[in-house]
CHARMM-style PDB file with segment names, atoms N, HN, CA, C and O in Angstrom:
ATOM      1  N   MET     1       5.142  16.077   0.866  1.00  0.00      PROA
ATOM      2  CA  MET     1       5.860  14.880   0.508  1.00  0.00      PROA
ATOM      3  C   MET     1       5.591  13.829   1.580  1.00  0.00      PROA
ATOM      4  O   MET     1       5.684  14.087   2.780  1.00  0.00      PROA
ATOM      5  N   THR     2       5.254  12.639   1.100  1.00  0.00      PROA
ATOM      6  HN  THR     2       5.179  12.429   0.125  1.00  0.00      PROA
ATOM      7  CA  THR     2       4.925  11.562   2.036  1.00  0.00      PROA
ATOM      8  C   THR     2       5.959  10.448   2.041  1.00  0.00      PROA
ATOM      9  O   THR     2       5.930   9.588   2.922  1.00  0.00      PROA
ATOM     10  N   GLY     3       6.865  10.446   1.082  1.00  0.00      PROA
ATOM     11  HN  GLY     3       6.888  11.144   0.367  1.00  0.00      PROA
ATOM     12  CA  GLY     3       7.891   9.417   1.012  1.00  0.00      PROA
ATOM     13  C   GLY     3       8.816   9.678  -0.161  1.00  0.00      PROA
ATOM     14  O   GLY     3       8.645  10.640  -0.909  1.00  0.00      PROA
ATOM     15  N   PHE     4       9.798   8.803  -0.306  1.00  0.00      PROA
ATOM     16  HN  PHE     4       9.937   8.021   0.301  1.00  0.00      PROA
ATOM     17  CA  PHE     4      10.784   8.923  -1.374  1.00  0.00      PROA
ATOM     18  C   PHE     4      11.137   7.535  -1.885  1.00  0.00      PROA
ATOM     19  O   PHE     4      11.068   6.549  -1.151  1.00  0.00      PROA
ATOM     20  N   HSD     5      11.511   7.476  -3.141  1.00  0.00      PROA
ATOM     21  HN  HSD     5      11.567   8.277  -3.738  1.00  0.00      PROA
ATOM     22  CA  HSD     5      12.090   6.262  -3.709  1.00  0.00      PROA
ATOM     23  C   HSD     5      13.035   6.685  -4.831  1.00  0.00      PROA
ATOM     24  O   HSD     5      13.027   7.837  -5.265  1.00  0.00      PROA
ATOM     25  N   LYS     6      13.844   5.741  -5.289  1.00  0.00      PROA
ATOM     26  HN  LYS     6      13.850   4.805  -4.936  1.00  0.00      PROA
ATOM     27  CA  LYS     6      14.745   6.015  -6.409  1.00  0.00      PROA
ATOM     28  C   LYS     6      14.158   5.425  -7.682  1.00  0.00      PROA
ATOM     29  O   LYS     6      13.523   4.370  -7.666  1.00  0.00      PROA
ATOM     30  N   ASP     7      14.385   6.129  -8.784  1.00  0.00      PROA
ATOM     31  HN  ASP     7      14.901   6.986  -8.797  1.00  0.00      PROA
ATOM     32  CA  ASP     7      13.912   5.628 -10.072  1.00  0.00      PROA
ATOM     33  C   ASP     7      14.949   4.688 -10.679  1.00  0.00      PROA
ATOM     34  O   ASP     7      15.960   4.377 -10.049  1.00  0.00      PROA
ATOM     35  N   GLU     8      14.692   4.241 -11.899  1.00  0.00      PROA
ATOM     36  HN  GLU     8      13.871   4.494 -12.410  1.00  0.00      PROA
ATOM     37  CA  GLU     8      15.580   3.284 -12.565  1.00  0.00      PROA
ATOM     38  C   GLU     8      16.952   3.857 -12.880  1.00  0.00      PROA
ATOM     39  O   GLU     8      17.872   3.107 -13.207  1.00  0.00      PROA
ATOM     40  N   PHE     9      17.106   5.184 -12.786  1.00  0.00      PROA
ATOM     41  HN  PHE     9      16.359   5.793 -12.520  1.00  0.00      PROA
ATOM     42  CA  PHE     9      18.391   5.834 -13.037  1.00  0.00      PROA
ATOM     43  C   PHE     9      19.085   6.245 -11.742  1.00  0.00      PROA
ATOM     44  O   PHE     9      20.092   6.953 -11.768  1.00  0.00      PROA
ATOM     45  N   ASP    10      18.540   5.795 -10.603  1.00  0.00      PROA
ATOM     46  HN  ASP    10      17.723   5.219 -10.582  1.00  0.00      PROA
ATOM     47  CA  ASP    10      19.098   6.067  -9.281  1.00  0.00      PROA
ATOM     48  C   ASP    10      18.913   7.526  -8.850  1.00  0.00      PROA
ATOM     49  O   ASP    10      19.668   8.031  -8.019  1.00  0.00      PROA
ATOM     50  N   ASP    11      17.905   8.200  -9.417  1.00  0.00      PROA
ATOM     51  HN  ASP    11      17.292   7.790 -10.092  1.00  0.00      PROA
ATOM     52  CA  ASP    11      17.558   9.568  -9.022  1.00  0.00      PROA
ATOM     53  C   ASP    11      16.440   9.516  -7.987  1.00  0.00      PROA
ATOM     54  O   ASP    11      15.572   8.646  -8.061  1.00  0.00      PROA
ATOM     55  N   TRP    12      16.450  10.438  -7.022  1.00  0.00      PROA
ATOM     56  HN  TRP    12      17.155  11.144  -6.961  1.00  0.00      PROA
ATOM     57  CA  TRP    12      15.423  10.476  -5.981  1.00  0.00      PROA
ATOM     58  C   TRP    12      14.120  11.049  -6.517  1.00  0.00      PROA
ATOM     59  O   TRP    12      14.107  12.010  -7.286  1.00  0.00      PROA
ATOM     60  N   VAL    13      13.025  10.430  -6.089  1.00  0.00      PROA
ATOM     61  HN  VAL    13      13.036   9.649  -5.465  1.00  0.00      PROA
ATOM     62  CA  VAL    13      11.678  10.824  -6.491  1.00  0.00      PROA
ATOM     63  C   VAL    13      10.848  11.008  -5.227  1.00  0.00      PROA
ATOM     64  O   VAL    13      10.814  10.127  -4.368  1.00  0.00      PROA
ATOM     65  N   ALA    14      10.181  12.149  -5.113  1.00  0.00      PROA
ATOM     66  HN  ALA    14      10.209  12.865  -5.811  1.00  0.00      PROA
ATOM     67  CA  ALA    14       9.287  12.391  -3.976  1.00  0.00      PROA
ATOM     68  C   ALA    14       7.926  11.787  -4.282  1.00  0.00      PROA
ATOM     69  O   ALA    14       7.428  11.874  -5.404  1.00  0.00      PROA
ATOM     70  N   GLU    15       7.334  11.171  -3.262  1.00  0.00      PROA
ATOM     71  HN  GLU    15       7.739  11.100  -2.351  1.00  0.00      PROA
ATOM     72  CA  GLU    15       5.973  10.656  -3.352  1.00  0.00      PROA
ATOM     73  C   GLU    15       5.076  11.693  -2.682  1.00  0.00      PROA
ATOM     74  O   GLU    15       5.257  12.009  -1.506  1.00  0.00      PROA
ATOM     75  N   LEU    16       4.118  12.215  -3.427  1.00  0.00      PROA
ATOM     76  HN  LEU    16       3.971  11.958  -4.382  1.00  0.00      PROA
ATOM     77  CA  LEU    16       3.282  13.309  -2.945  1.00  0.00      PROA
ATOM     78  C   LEU    16       1.936  12.794  -2.447  1.00  0.00      PROA
ATOM     79  O   LEU    16       1.468  11.742  -2.883  1.00  0.00      PROA
ATOM     80  N   SER    17       1.324  13.528  -1.546  1.00  0.00      PROA
ATOM     81  HN  SER    17       1.705  14.382  -1.192  1.00  0.00      PROA
ATOM     82  CA  SER    17       0.051  13.105  -0.955  1.00  0.00      PROA
ATOM     83  C   SER    17      -1.072  13.043  -1.990  1.00  0.00      PROA
ATOM     84  O   SER    17      -2.087  12.388  -1.751  1.00  0.00      PROA
ATOM     85  N   CYS    18      -0.913  13.705  -3.122  1.00  0.00      PROA
ATOM     86  HN  CYS    18      -0.089  14.237  -3.315  1.00  0.00      PROA
ATOM     87  CA  CYS    18      -1.922  13.683  -4.183  1.00  0.00      PROA
ATOM     88  C   CYS    18      -1.863  12.399  -5.006  1.00  0.00      PROA
ATOM     89  O   CYS    18      -2.748  12.142  -5.821  1.00  0.00      PROA
ATOM     90  N   GLY    19      -0.812  11.585  -4.793  1.00  0.00      PROA
ATOM     91  HN  GLY    19      -0.093  11.794  -4.130  1.00  0.00      PROA
ATOM     92  CA  GLY    19      -0.665  10.343  -5.545  1.00  0.00      PROA
ATOM     93  C   GLY    19       0.317  10.437  -6.697  1.00  0.00      PROA
ATOM     94  O   GLY    19       0.547   9.453  -7.399  1.00  0.00      PROA
ATOM     95  N   HSD    20       0.900  11.612  -6.899  1.00  0.00      PROA
ATOM     96  HN  HSD    20       0.713  12.412  -6.328  1.00  0.00      PROA
ATOM     97  CA  HSD    20       1.885  11.786  -7.960  1.00  0.00      PROA
ATOM     98  C   HSD    20       3.303  11.643  -7.411  1.00  0.00      PROA
ATOM     99  O   HSD    20       3.540  11.744  -6.208  1.00  0.00      PROA
ATOM    100  N   PHE    21       4.227  11.407  -8.324  1.00  0.00      PROA
ATOM    101  HN  PHE    21       4.035  11.325  -9.302  1.00  0.00      PROA
ATOM    102  CA  PHE    21       5.657  11.363  -8.018  1.00  0.00      PROA
ATOM    103  C   PHE    21       6.319  12.551  -8.709  1.00  0.00      PROA
ATOM    104  O   PHE    21       5.898  12.968  -9.788  1.00  0.00      PROA
ATOM    105  N   GLN    22       7.361  13.092  -8.076  1.00  0.00      PROA
ATOM    106  HN  GLN    22       7.703  12.753  -7.199  1.00  0.00      PROA
ATOM    107  CA  GLN    22       8.102  14.194  -8.689  1.00  0.00      PROA
ATOM    108  C   GLN    22       9.574  14.057  -8.344  1.00  0.00      PROA
ATOM    109  O   GLN    22       9.929  13.866  -7.180  1.00  0.00      PROA
ATOM    110  N   HSD    23      10.441  14.155  -9.363  1.00  0.00      PROA
ATOM    111  HN  HSD    23      10.152  14.310 -10.308  1.00  0.00      PROA
ATOM    112  CA  HSD    23      11.878  14.074  -9.119  1.00  0.00      PROA
ATOM    113  C   HSD    23      12.329  15.220  -8.221  1.00  0.00      PROA
ATOM    114  O   HSD    23      11.867  16.353  -8.353  1.00  0.00      PROA
ATOM    115  N   VAL    24      13.237  14.902  -7.310  1.00  0.00      PROA
ATOM    116  HN  VAL    24      13.613  13.981  -7.202  1.00  0.00      PROA
ATOM    117  CA  VAL    24      13.837  15.903  -6.419  1.00  0.00      PROA
ATOM    118  C   VAL    24      15.356  15.730  -6.469  1.00  0.00      PROA
ATOM    119  O   VAL    24      16.001  15.390  -5.477  1.00  0.00      PROA
ATOM    120  N   ARG    25      15.890  15.974  -7.644  1.00  0.00      PROA
ATOM    121  HN  ARG    25      15.366  16.251  -8.450  1.00  0.00      PROA
ATOM    122  CA  ARG    25      17.326  15.782  -7.865  1.00  0.00      PROA
ATOM    123  C   ARG    25      18.136  16.914  -7.228  1.00  0.00      PROA
ATOM    124  O   ARG    25      17.683  18.053  -7.114  1.00  0.00      PROA
ATOM    125  N   HSD    26      19.350  16.549  -6.820  1.00  0.00      PROA
ATOM    126  HN  HSD    26      19.718  15.623  -6.912  1.00  0.00      PROA
ATOM    127  CA  HSD    26      20.339  17.558  -6.428  1.00  0.00      PROA
ATOM    128  C   HSD    26      21.361  17.573  -7.552  1.00  0.00      PROA
ATOM    129  O   HSD    26      22.217  16.692  -7.634  1.00  0.00      PROA
ATOM    130  N   ASN    27      21.271  18.574  -8.416  1.00  0.00      PROA
ATOM    131  HN  ASN    27      20.576  19.290  -8.349  1.00  0.00      PROA
ATOM    132  CA  ASN    27      22.118  18.647  -9.601  1.00  0.00      PROA
ATOM    133  C   ASN    27      22.526  20.100  -9.829  1.00  0.00      PROA
ATOM    134  O   ASN    27      22.082  20.732 -10.788  1.00  0.00      PROA
ATOM    135  N   PRO    28      23.390  20.635  -8.926  1.00  0.00      PROA
ATOM    136  CA  PRO    28      23.783  22.040  -9.043  1.00  0.00      PROA
ATOM    137  C   PRO    28      24.458  22.317 -10.382  1.00  0.00      PROA
ATOM    138  O   PRO    28      25.111  21.421 -10.916  1.00  0.00      PROA
ATOM    139  N   PRO    29      24.333  23.490 -10.935  1.00  0.00      PROA
ATOM    140  CA  PRO    29      23.625  24.651 -10.402  1.00  0.00      PROA
ATOM    141  C   PRO    29      22.147  24.699 -10.800  1.00  0.00      PROA
ATOM    142  O   PRO    29      21.442  25.630 -10.410  1.00  0.00      PROA
ATOM    143  N   TRP    30      21.672  23.731 -11.556  1.00  0.00      PROA
ATOM    144  HN  TRP    30      22.245  22.975 -11.872  1.00  0.00      PROA
ATOM    145  CA  TRP    30      20.284  23.778 -12.038  1.00  0.00      PROA
ATOM    146  C   TRP    30      19.276  23.446 -10.950  1.00  0.00      PROA
ATOM    147  O   TRP    30      18.248  24.113 -10.837  1.00  0.00      PROA
ATOM    148  N   GLN    31      19.547  22.447 -10.163  1.00  0.00      PROA
ATOM    149  HN  GLN    31      20.382  21.905 -10.254  1.00  0.00      PROA
ATOM    150  CA  GLN    31      18.645  22.042  -9.081  1.00  0.00      PROA
ATOM    151  C   GLN    31      19.470  21.902  -7.812  1.00  0.00      PROA
ATOM    152  O   GLN    31      20.347  21.042  -7.723  1.00  0.00      PROA
ATOM    153  N   ASN    32      19.189  22.745  -6.837  1.00  0.00      PROA
ATOM    154  HN  ASN    32      18.477  23.444  -6.909  1.00  0.00      PROA
ATOM    155  CA  ASN    32      19.974  22.773  -5.609  1.00  0.00      PROA
ATOM    156  C   ASN    32      19.140  22.208  -4.460  1.00  0.00      PROA
ATOM    157  O   ASN    32      18.431  22.943  -3.773  1.00  0.00      PROA
ATOM    158  N   ARG    33      19.235  20.908  -4.265  1.00  0.00      PROA
ATOM    159  HN  ARG    33      19.812  20.311  -4.823  1.00  0.00      PROA
ATOM    160  CA  ARG    33      18.499  20.229  -3.195  1.00  0.00      PROA
ATOM    161  C   ARG    33      19.450  19.306  -2.424  1.00  0.00      PROA
ATOM    162  O   ARG    33      19.313  18.085  -2.506  1.00  0.00      PROA
ATOM    163  N   PRO    34      20.397  19.857  -1.689  1.00  0.00      PROA
ATOM    164  CA  PRO    34      21.354  19.008  -0.970  1.00  0.00      PROA
ATOM    165  C   PRO    34      20.685  18.113   0.062  1.00  0.00      PROA
ATOM    166  O   PRO    34      21.261  17.098   0.453  1.00  0.00      PROA
ATOM    167  N   TRP    35      19.474  18.467   0.517  1.00  0.00      PROA
ATOM    168  HN  TRP    35      19.006  19.292   0.199  1.00  0.00      PROA
ATOM    169  CA  TRP    35      18.773  17.672   1.527  1.00  0.00      PROA
ATOM    170  C   TRP    35      18.402  16.282   1.023  1.00  0.00      PROA
ATOM    171  O   TRP    35      18.154  15.383   1.827  1.00  0.00      PROA
ATOM    172  N   VAL    36      18.362  16.094  -0.286  1.00  0.00      PROA
ATOM    173  HN  VAL    36      18.564  16.824  -0.939  1.00  0.00      PROA
ATOM    174  CA  VAL    36      17.945  14.800  -0.830  1.00  0.00      PROA
ATOM    175  C   VAL    36      19.046  13.740  -0.701  1.00  0.00      PROA
ATOM    176  O   VAL    36      18.779  12.548  -0.851  1.00  0.00      PROA
ATOM    177  N   GLU    37      20.257  14.162  -0.428  1.00  0.00      PROA
ATOM    178  HN  GLU    37      20.474  15.130  -0.306  1.00  0.00      PROA
ATOM    179  CA  GLU    37      21.396  13.250  -0.395  1.00  0.00      PROA
ATOM    180  C   GLU    37      21.437  12.330   0.825  1.00  0.00      PROA
ATOM    181  O   GLU    37      21.997  11.237   0.742  1.00  0.00      PROA
ATOM    182  N   LYS    38      20.863  12.742   1.949  1.00  0.00      PROA
ATOM    183  HN  LYS    38      20.408  13.630   2.017  1.00  0.00      PROA
ATOM    184  CA  LYS    38      20.961  11.962   3.194  1.00  0.00      PROA
ATOM    185  C   LYS    38      19.580  11.585   3.712  1.00  0.00      PROA
ATOM    186  O   LYS    38      18.634  12.367   3.615  1.00  0.00      PROA
ATOM    187  N   LEU    39      19.475  10.377   4.264  1.00  0.00      PROA
ATOM    188  HN  LEU    39      20.243   9.743   4.343  1.00  0.00      PROA
ATOM    189  CA  LEU    39      18.214   9.891   4.815  1.00  0.00      PROA
ATOM    190  C   LEU    39      17.666  10.844   5.870  1.00  0.00      PROA
ATOM    191  O   LEU    39      16.473  11.147   5.875  1.00  0.00      PROA
ATOM    192  N   GLU    40      18.523  11.311   6.754  1.00  0.00      PROA
ATOM    193  HN  GLU    40      19.493  11.065   6.750  1.00  0.00      PROA
ATOM    194  CA  GLU    40      18.086  12.190   7.845  1.00  0.00      PROA
ATOM    195  C   GLU    40      17.434  13.467   7.314  1.00  0.00      PROA
ATOM    196  O   GLU    40      16.379  13.873   7.801  1.00  0.00      PROA
ATOM    197  N   THR    41      18.054  14.094   6.326  1.00  0.00      PROA
ATOM    198  HN  THR    41      18.911  13.764   5.931  1.00  0.00      PROA
ATOM    199  CA  THR    41      17.497  15.345   5.810  1.00  0.00      PROA
ATOM    200  C   THR    41      16.297  15.097   4.899  1.00  0.00      PROA
ATOM    201  O   THR    41      15.411  15.947   4.816  1.00  0.00      PROA
ATOM    202  N   ARG    42      16.247  13.951   4.212  1.00  0.00      PROA
ATOM    203  HN  ARG    42      16.967  13.261   4.280  1.00  0.00      PROA
ATOM    204  CA  ARG    42      15.028  13.613   3.458  1.00  0.00      PROA
ATOM    205  C   ARG    42      13.864  13.449   4.421  1.00  0.00      PROA
ATOM    206  O   ARG    42      12.770  13.951   4.165  1.00  0.00      PROA
ATOM    207  N   ASN    43      14.092  12.747   5.532  1.00  0.00      PROA
ATOM    208  HN  ASN    43      14.981  12.339   5.740  1.00  0.00      PROA
ATOM    209  CA  ASN    43      13.027  12.541   6.517  1.00  0.00      PROA
ATOM    210  C   ASN    43      12.528  13.858   7.096  1.00  0.00      PROA
ATOM    211  O   ASN    43      11.344  13.989   7.406  1.00  0.00      PROA
ATOM    212  N   GLU    44      13.419  14.836   7.246  1.00  0.00      PROA
ATOM    213  HN  GLU    44      14.381  14.730   6.994  1.00  0.00      PROA
ATOM    214  CA  GLU    44      13.012  16.152   7.742  1.00  0.00      PROA
ATOM    215  C   GLU    44      12.073  16.861   6.766  1.00  0.00      PROA
ATOM    216  O   GLU    44      11.310  17.737   7.171  1.00  0.00      PROA
ATOM    217  N   MET    45      12.121  16.494   5.496  1.00  0.00      PROA
ATOM    218  HN  MET    45      12.741  15.782   5.167  1.00  0.00      PROA
ATOM    219  CA  MET    45      11.274  17.127   4.481  1.00  0.00      PROA
ATOM    220  C   MET    45       9.895  16.476   4.373  1.00  0.00      PROA
ATOM    221  O   MET    45       9.006  17.030   3.728  1.00  0.00      PROA
ATOM    222  N   LEU    46       9.705  15.318   4.989  1.00  0.00      PROA
ATOM    223  HN  LEU    46      10.427  14.867   5.513  1.00  0.00      PROA
ATOM    224  CA  LEU    46       8.394  14.672   4.954  1.00  0.00      PROA
ATOM    225  C   LEU    46       7.359  15.614   5.547  1.00  0.00      PROA
ATOM    226  O   LEU    46       7.593  16.214   6.596  1.00  0.00      PROA
ATOM    227  N   GLY    47       6.235  15.745   4.896  1.00  0.00      PROA
ATOM    228  HN  GLY    47       6.044  15.257   4.045  1.00  0.00      PROA
ATOM    229  CA  GLY    47       5.185  16.653   5.345  1.00  0.00      PROA
ATOM    230  C   GLY    47       5.253  18.032   4.705  1.00  0.00      PROA
ATOM    231  O   GLY    47       4.274  18.777   4.749  1.00  0.00      PROA
ATOM    232  N   HSD    48       6.389  18.385   4.112  1.00  0.00      PROA
ATOM    233  HN  HSD    48       7.184  17.780   4.077  1.00  0.00      PROA
ATOM    234  CA  HSD    48       6.499  19.677   3.427  1.00  0.00      PROA
ATOM    235  C   HSD    48       5.731  19.625   2.110  1.00  0.00      PROA
ATOM    236  O   HSD    48       5.636  18.578   1.470  1.00  0.00      PROA
ATOM    237  N   LEU    49       5.196  20.755   1.725  1.00  0.00      PROA
ATOM    238  HN  LEU    49       5.273  21.606   2.245  1.00  0.00      PROA
ATOM    239  CA  LEU    49       4.457  20.842   0.471  1.00  0.00      PROA
ATOM    240  C   LEU    49       5.407  21.074  -0.692  1.00  0.00      PROA
ATOM    241  O   LEU    49       6.372  21.832  -0.591  1.00  0.00      PROA
ATOM    242  N   LEU    50       5.117  20.415  -1.779  1.00  0.00      PROA
ATOM    243  HN  LEU    50       4.333  19.799  -1.861  1.00  0.00      PROA
ATOM    244  CA  LEU    50       5.852  20.589  -3.023  1.00  0.00      PROA
ATOM    245  C   LEU    50       4.796  20.798  -4.101  1.00  0.00      PROA
ATOM    246  O   LEU    50       3.919  19.951  -4.274  1.00  0.00      PROA
ATOM    247  N   ASN    51       4.864  21.904  -4.823  1.00  0.00      PROA
ATOM    248  HN  ASN    51       5.576  22.591  -4.682  1.00  0.00      PROA
ATOM    249  CA  ASN    51       3.879  22.155  -5.867  1.00  0.00      PROA
ATOM    250  C   ASN    51       3.905  21.013  -6.879  1.00  0.00      PROA
ATOM    251  O   ASN    51       4.959  20.674  -7.417  1.00  0.00      PROA
ATOM    252  N   CYS    52       2.748  20.429  -7.130  1.00  0.00      PROA
ATOM    253  HN  CYS    52       1.892  20.704  -6.693  1.00  0.00      PROA
ATOM    254  CA  CYS    52       2.668  19.279  -8.026  1.00  0.00      PROA
ATOM    255  C   CYS    52       2.352  19.733  -9.447  1.00  0.00      PROA
ATOM    256  O   CYS    52       1.254  20.208  -9.738  1.00  0.00      PROA
ATOM    257  N   LYS    53       3.333  19.576 -10.315  1.00  0.00      PROA
ATOM    258  HN  LYS    53       4.225  19.190 -10.078  1.00  0.00      PROA
ATOM    259  CA  LYS    53       3.168  19.958 -11.715  1.00  0.00      PROA
ATOM    260  C   LYS    53       2.143  19.065 -12.409  1.00  0.00      PROA
ATOM    261  O   LYS    53       1.424  19.517 -13.301  1.00  0.00      PROA
ATOM    262  N   LYS    54       2.076  17.800 -12.002  1.00  0.00      PROA
ATOM    263  HN  LYS    54       2.660  17.433 -11.277  1.00  0.00      PROA
ATOM    264  CA  LYS    54       1.135  16.869 -12.634  1.00  0.00      PROA
ATOM    265  C   LYS    54      -0.307  17.205 -12.255  1.00  0.00      PROA
ATOM    266  O   LYS    54      -1.208  17.060 -13.080  1.00  0.00      PROA
ATOM    267  N   CYS    55      -0.538  17.653 -11.016  1.00  0.00      PROA
ATOM    268  HN  CYS    55       0.194  17.771 -10.345  1.00  0.00      PROA
ATOM    269  CA  CYS    55      -1.887  18.099 -10.625  1.00  0.00      PROA
ATOM    270  C   CYS    55      -2.296  19.311 -11.457  1.00  0.00      PROA
ATOM    271  O   CYS    55      -3.444  19.424 -11.887  1.00  0.00      PROA
ATOM    272  N   ASP    56      -1.341  20.218 -11.677  1.00  0.00      PROA
ATOM    273  HN  ASP    56      -0.408  20.127 -11.328  1.00  0.00      PROA
ATOM    274  CA  ASP    56      -1.615  21.402 -12.492  1.00  0.00      PROA
ATOM    275  C   ASP    56      -2.060  21.008 -13.900  1.00  0.00      PROA
ATOM    276  O   ASP    56      -2.833  21.723 -14.538  1.00  0.00      PROA
ATOM    277  N   GLU    57      -1.560  19.854 -14.383  1.00  0.00      PROA
ATOM    278  HN  GLU    57      -0.932  19.273 -13.865  1.00  0.00      PROA
ATOM    279  CA  GLU    57      -1.890  19.371 -15.727  1.00  0.00      PROA
ATOM    280  C   GLU    57      -3.095  18.433 -15.727  1.00  0.00      PROA
ATOM    281  O   GLU    57      -3.559  18.034 -16.796  1.00  0.00      PROA
ATOM    282  N   GLY    58      -3.613  18.071 -14.546  1.00  0.00      PROA
ATOM    283  HN  GLY    58      -3.237  18.395 -13.678  1.00  0.00      PROA
ATOM    284  CA  GLY    58      -4.753  17.164 -14.457  1.00  0.00      PROA
ATOM    285  C   GLY    58      -4.403  15.712 -14.723  1.00  0.00      PROA
ATOM    286  O   GLY    58      -5.262  14.938 -15.145  1.00  0.00      PROA
ATOM    287  N   ALA    59      -3.156  15.328 -14.483  1.00  0.00      PROA
ATOM    288  HN  ALA    59      -2.458  15.956 -14.140  1.00  0.00      PROA
ATOM    289  CA  ALA    59      -2.705  13.959 -14.753  1.00  0.00      PROA
ATOM    290  C   ALA    59      -3.235  12.982 -13.708  1.00  0.00      PROA
ATOM    291  O   ALA    59      -3.436  13.363 -12.555  1.00  0.00      PROA
ATOM    292  N   PRO    60      -3.467  11.716 -14.099  1.00  0.00      PROA
ATOM    293  CA  PRO    60      -3.895  10.706 -13.132  1.00  0.00      PROA
ATOM    294  C   PRO    60      -2.748  10.372 -12.179  1.00  0.00      PROA
ATOM    295  O   PRO    60      -1.591  10.650 -12.494  1.00  0.00      PROA
ATOM    296  N   PRO    61      -3.047   9.781 -11.016  1.00  0.00      PROA
ATOM    297  CA  PRO    61      -1.997   9.414 -10.055  1.00  0.00      PROA
ATOM    298  C   PRO    61      -0.974   8.453 -10.662  1.00  0.00      PROA
ATOM    299  O   PRO    61      -1.294   7.662 -11.549  1.00  0.00      PROA
ATOM    300  N   ASP    62       0.256   8.538 -10.169  1.00  0.00      PROA
ATOM    301  HN  ASP    62       0.517   9.180  -9.448  1.00  0.00      PROA
ATOM    302  CA  ASP    62       1.327   7.630 -10.590  1.00  0.00      PROA
ATOM    303  C   ASP    62       1.210   6.315  -9.835  1.00  0.00      PROA
ATOM    304  O   ASP    62       0.508   6.220  -8.828  1.00  0.00      PROA
ATOM    305  N   GLN    63       1.907   5.306 -10.338  1.00  0.00      PROA
ATOM    306  HN  GLN    63       2.477   5.384 -11.156  1.00  0.00      PROA
ATOM    307  CA  GLN    63       1.954   4.005  -9.680  1.00  0.00      PROA
ATOM    308  C   GLN    63       3.395   3.534  -9.639  1.00  0.00      PROA
ATOM    309  O   GLN    63       4.134   3.689 -10.611  1.00  0.00      PROA
ATOM    310  N   LYS    64       3.796   2.956  -8.509  1.00  0.00      PROA
ATOM    311  HN  LYS    64       3.195   2.830  -7.720  1.00  0.00      PROA
ATOM    312  CA  LYS    64       5.136   2.383  -8.421  1.00  0.00      PROA
ATOM    313  C   LYS    64       5.213   1.149  -9.303  1.00  0.00      PROA
ATOM    314  O   LYS    64       4.262   0.372  -9.392  1.00  0.00      PROA
ATOM    315  N   VAL    65       6.345   0.981  -9.945  1.00  0.00      PROA
ATOM    316  HN  VAL    65       7.117   1.612  -9.873  1.00  0.00      PROA
ATOM    317  CA  VAL    65       6.559  -0.177 -10.818  1.00  0.00      PROA
ATOM    318  C   VAL    65       7.268  -1.261 -10.060  1.00  0.00      PROA
ATOM    319  OT1 VAL    65       7.544  -2.324 -10.616  1.00  0.00      PROA
TER     320      VAL     65
END
């Protein structure tokens, strides 16, 4: 993960080094990512690998709107 931004619904999105974006919601019990709630803990996740589902599908890179 190289950065984060919020989408139009105010959900957090990880920016990946491959050029794709992936939602990183904290929505227990389905998605448990409490680190996304605070700037400090999001920054600690920078550089961590996140499996890119879009790369697995061969999708082109995303673009910020």
